[in-house]
Each structure stands twice: as C-alpha cells, then as structure tokens.
C-alpha cells in the first residue's frame, strides 16, 4: 500500500505561525479519524517539534518549516522539515528525569505520545527531517 | 491568548483564555512571576484555556517553585480538555494543587 499524503504545508519558522500549524494538524487528524483526546496530544507534539525547530535548529534566525502528514497502512507519518544546520542525532536523546527541572519537556512529550521518533537524512545539503509515527485508530485505515 | 488578573479572597487570580504557546508564554511568565514576587499566592484559572504547550507548563513550574520557596502557593482551577491532558501526561497534576472550581477555595 502506498503512502497517501494527507497534508503538506509550509510556514515561516516564527512563533506567530504556531497557532495556524496547530489548526491544520487538528483538521488532518480529524480526517485520520483520531479521537479528540489523540488529536489534542498529536497537536501538542507537532507544536512542540515546531517550537524546538524555531528555538534550537534556527536559533532565532528566519527560516521555513514544512509539515507533511501521510497515511501508510495502519500508521500516520509526520515529517517536519527545516533548512537549518544539520543537528546531531544526540539532540533527540531523552536526558530529563524530573519535570520540575527546566528544559527538555517538549522532547519528553514527543516520546510519550508518538510510537516512533527518528531523524531522517536531509533531502539536500542542509536541514533536518524529523519523522514521527503514530498508529491510526482501528478501522480508520480501511475508510481512508 | 488573553488574561485577566483580579483579587480573589487573599489570592491573586490569573484567568487565562485561549491558547498558550511559545509566542505568548513570556507574557504569562511575566504576569505570574510579578504576582509571586509581590508576595501573593496565586490561583491560575484554566476554565477558558483551550491549549497550553511545554513553554506554558515550564512557566507554571517556575512560578510554582518560586511560590513554594517563599511559603506561597500556586493552585490551578478548572482544567479540562487538552490542558488537563498535558498536566496528566507530565504528572504535574500530582504536583500542583488542582481544583475543579473556586468554591473549593477556603478564605
């Protein structure tokens, strides 16, 4: 079964864009028939990933974020692409253990909600692609 | 996101409306820290809050720690939906005093 693209959007890497990105994620997740509870969590995770790109990958510089959402068999696949300097895979390692200490909460939430998290090789000479996967609710893959 | 601050019994009540994210959490942080640094315990009203991200949560944690260190309190009231899910996911619902309604606050 081939990958079906549900969403492709491009935004400037700016905090004022986060609200619009969240709205588009919610719409796409409705199409994928996730529950309201899952939609809340997936929206949070994509927002956290975009936040990390804005804060750490671009570090305040201007840039772009491309968000793509695919449906493949029983999974939704989320790709977040930036065009900043390539980051080390160790940036995706969880270090935080205490929620009352500052830092790392966004990454912790991403791992808690998603079934699979990895960095893909960039398509060009710069940038990063974060791939996140989450199982679709039962039955939805047959209806799409 | 908008917020409104008012006195409630001997607390300062900060009511948040809309969505808190990296774009506006610095405003919430300033407001919360100002309240606690002025020597007030704070109630944060989530009743009209539809979304909060980790930067908003980090702001609450910072204000909570500051309040605790100054023998003050930070209480959350009326969390439902996505904000409640975030609190549960981070287990902060077991750290912060959380109540359903202001009626539970005793003067």
XYZ file of C-alpha atoms in Angstrom:
251
model
C 0.000 0.000 0.000
C 1.452 3.375 -0.996
C 1.740 6.410 1.220
C -1.215 8.768 0.950
C -0.419 12.396 1.631
C -2.987 13.996 3.932
C -1.333 17.389 4.436
C 1.500 19.483 3.049
C 2.000 22.968 4.478
C 4.899 25.369 4.589
C 5.239 28.103 7.198
C 7.868 30.572 8.244
C 9.711 29.416 11.368
C 8.102 32.004 13.578
C 6.196 31.594 16.834
C 3.263 33.585 15.436
C 2.686 30.724 12.964
C 2.265 28.028 15.610
C -1.463 28.661 16.032
C -2.108 28.139 12.309
C 0.020 24.997 12.234
C -1.949 23.549 15.160
C -5.257 24.232 13.365
C -4.031 22.373 10.273
C -2.820 19.416 12.341
C -6.204 19.196 14.081
C -8.002 19.165 10.707
C -5.706 16.445 9.337
C -6.118 14.335 12.466
C -9.908 14.568 12.111
C -9.530 13.207 8.581
C -7.430 10.357 10.007
C -10.267 9.669 12.482
C -8.266 10.056 15.649
C -10.217 10.568 18.859
C -10.475 14.065 20.337
C -8.028 13.010 23.046
C -5.463 11.781 20.499
C -5.963 14.917 18.391
C -5.095 17.041 21.421
C -1.924 15.062 22.061
C -0.772 14.855 18.431
C -1.363 18.595 18.017
C 0.709 19.220 21.147
C 3.554 17.066 19.845
C 3.719 18.726 16.427
C 3.639 22.122 18.142
C 6.494 21.047 20.440
C 8.519 19.819 17.469
C 7.968 23.121 15.616
C 8.893 25.014 18.781
C 12.172 23.087 19.003
C 12.924 23.843 15.353
C 12.302 27.569 15.904
C 14.244 27.702 19.177
C 17.156 25.358 18.581
C 17.523 24.496 14.874
C 17.086 28.058 13.616
C 18.054 29.660 16.948
C 16.152 32.853 16.250
C 17.204 33.111 12.597
C 14.498 33.225 9.942
C 13.663 30.038 8.086
C 10.935 27.710 6.904
C 9.187 24.650 8.264
C 7.479 22.119 6.012
C 4.964 19.810 7.636
C 3.740 16.752 5.779
C 1.345 14.148 7.094
C 0.953 10.774 5.376
C -1.206 7.767 5.945
C 0.551 4.444 5.330
C -1.118 1.170 6.231
C -2.014 1.410 9.911
C 0.149 4.437 10.712
C 0.131 8.190 10.355
C 3.572 9.528 9.458
C 4.513 13.112 10.260
C 7.505 14.761 8.580
C 8.800 18.102 9.834
C 11.478 19.539 7.598
C 13.662 22.551 8.306
C 16.531 24.145 6.409
C 18.794 24.941 9.329
C 22.206 23.415 10.030
C 22.100 19.643 10.431
C 21.640 18.703 14.070
C 23.260 15.753 15.789
C 21.073 12.721 16.477
C 22.038 13.003 20.144
C 19.726 16.040 20.300
C 16.865 13.541 20.248
C 18.125 11.660 23.304
C 15.999 11.992 26.394
C 18.006 13.264 29.338
C 15.391 14.689 31.613
C 14.003 12.765 34.546
C 12.377 15.411 36.727
C 9.568 17.505 35.288
C 10.226 20.229 37.904
C 13.658 20.906 36.425
C 13.838 23.253 33.437
C 14.371 22.045 29.863
C 13.591 19.001 27.762
C 9.871 18.777 28.465
C 8.876 19.136 24.808
C 11.032 16.190 23.750
C 9.689 14.126 26.626
C 6.122 14.784 25.443
C 7.030 13.819 21.865
C 8.328 10.411 23.010
C 5.364 9.843 25.314
C 2.764 10.440 22.612
C 4.379 9.062 19.451
C 5.123 5.407 18.671
C 8.281 6.120 16.689
C 10.686 9.087 16.521
C 13.717 9.471 14.254
C 15.778 11.970 12.281
C 15.904 11.283 8.540
C 18.817 12.345 6.327
C 18.147 15.770 4.767
C 16.956 15.841 1.155
C 19.578 18.455 0.261
C 22.853 19.598 1.761
C 21.236 21.361 4.703
C 18.337 20.848 7.009
C 16.727 18.170 9.096
C 13.684 15.979 8.749
C 12.047 14.764 11.919
C 9.887 11.699 11.332
C 7.185 10.810 13.827
C 4.809 7.869 13.550
C 1.630 7.005 15.375
C -0.724 4.104 14.894
C -4.067 5.014 13.416
C -7.223 4.206 15.331
C -8.648 0.806 14.426
C -10.856 0.915 11.352
C -9.695 4.257 10.033
C -7.161 2.776 7.580
C -9.990 0.980 5.778
C -12.070 4.103 5.415
C -9.444 6.459 4.023
C -4.491 34.416 24.355
C -5.757 36.952 26.839
C -5.544 37.091 30.591
C -7.281 38.870 33.392
C -5.957 39.386 36.901
C -8.075 40.132 39.931
C -8.150 39.653 43.674
C -9.970 36.596 45.000
C -10.084 36.296 48.795
C -6.427 36.577 49.797
C -5.190 35.235 46.433
C -4.412 36.842 43.110
C -6.474 35.093 40.427
C -4.996 34.938 36.922
C -7.577 33.795 34.370
C -6.137 32.597 31.051
C -8.254 32.492 27.888
C -7.406 30.836 24.562
C -4.118 29.138 23.745
C -0.740 29.493 25.485
C 2.279 28.670 23.350
C 5.846 29.851 22.789
C 4.518 33.014 21.146
C 2.718 34.307 24.221
C 4.043 32.329 27.214
C 6.579 35.102 28.035
C 3.584 37.387 28.823
C 2.104 34.760 31.127
C 5.519 34.231 32.746
C 5.917 37.935 33.482
C 2.438 38.191 34.947
C 2.822 35.093 37.130
C 6.290 35.968 38.419
C 5.175 39.547 39.168
C 2.326 38.199 41.303
C 4.527 35.790 43.260
C 7.412 38.249 43.634
C 4.907 40.701 45.125
C 4.301 38.171 47.891
C 0.941 36.831 46.712
C -0.336 33.300 46.419
C -1.873 32.722 43.010
C -4.766 30.813 41.517
C -4.431 30.184 37.778
C -7.847 29.780 36.180
C -7.768 27.307 33.272
C -11.564 27.327 32.728
C -11.326 29.198 29.409
C -7.930 27.851 28.413
C -8.078 25.545 25.379
C -4.374 24.776 24.893
C -1.048 25.015 26.700
C 2.351 23.837 25.471
C 5.561 22.955 27.318
C 6.698 26.596 27.422
C 3.496 27.451 29.277
C 3.940 24.463 31.564
C 7.561 25.488 32.236
C 6.287 28.939 33.209
C 3.866 27.397 35.696
C 6.631 25.197 37.131
C 8.925 28.209 37.555
C 6.215 30.206 39.319
C 5.256 27.189 41.448
C 8.857 26.688 42.598
C 9.225 30.399 43.364
C 5.961 30.413 45.305
C 6.939 27.329 47.279
C 10.331 28.812 48.168
C 8.523 31.876 49.530
C 5.909 29.928 51.534
C 3.244 30.895 48.993
C 1.016 28.697 46.845
C 0.072 28.239 43.210
C -3.236 26.486 42.556
C -4.834 25.585 39.229
C -8.597 25.720 38.873
C -10.915 24.410 36.165
C -8.515 22.464 33.937
C -10.298 20.367 31.317
C -9.606 19.041 27.801
C -6.151 19.483 26.261
C -4.631 21.467 29.179
C -5.726 18.767 31.644
C -4.250 16.087 29.359
C -0.885 17.893 29.364
C -0.945 18.169 33.151
C -1.673 14.440 33.416
C 0.924 13.464 30.812
C 3.631 15.357 32.699
C 2.283 14.110 36.078
C 2.105 17.740 37.175
C -1.484 17.102 38.234
C 0.129 15.280 41.185
C 2.472 18.179 41.947
C 0.248 21.244 41.636
C -2.814 21.674 43.800
C -5.625 21.324 41.219
C -9.281 22.026 41.933
C -12.410 21.951 39.821
C -13.973 25.191 41.000
C -13.260 28.297 43.036
C -15.891 27.117 45.526
C -13.236 24.714 46.837
C -11.018 27.606 47.906
C -11.356 28.492 51.533
C -10.785 32.028 52.677
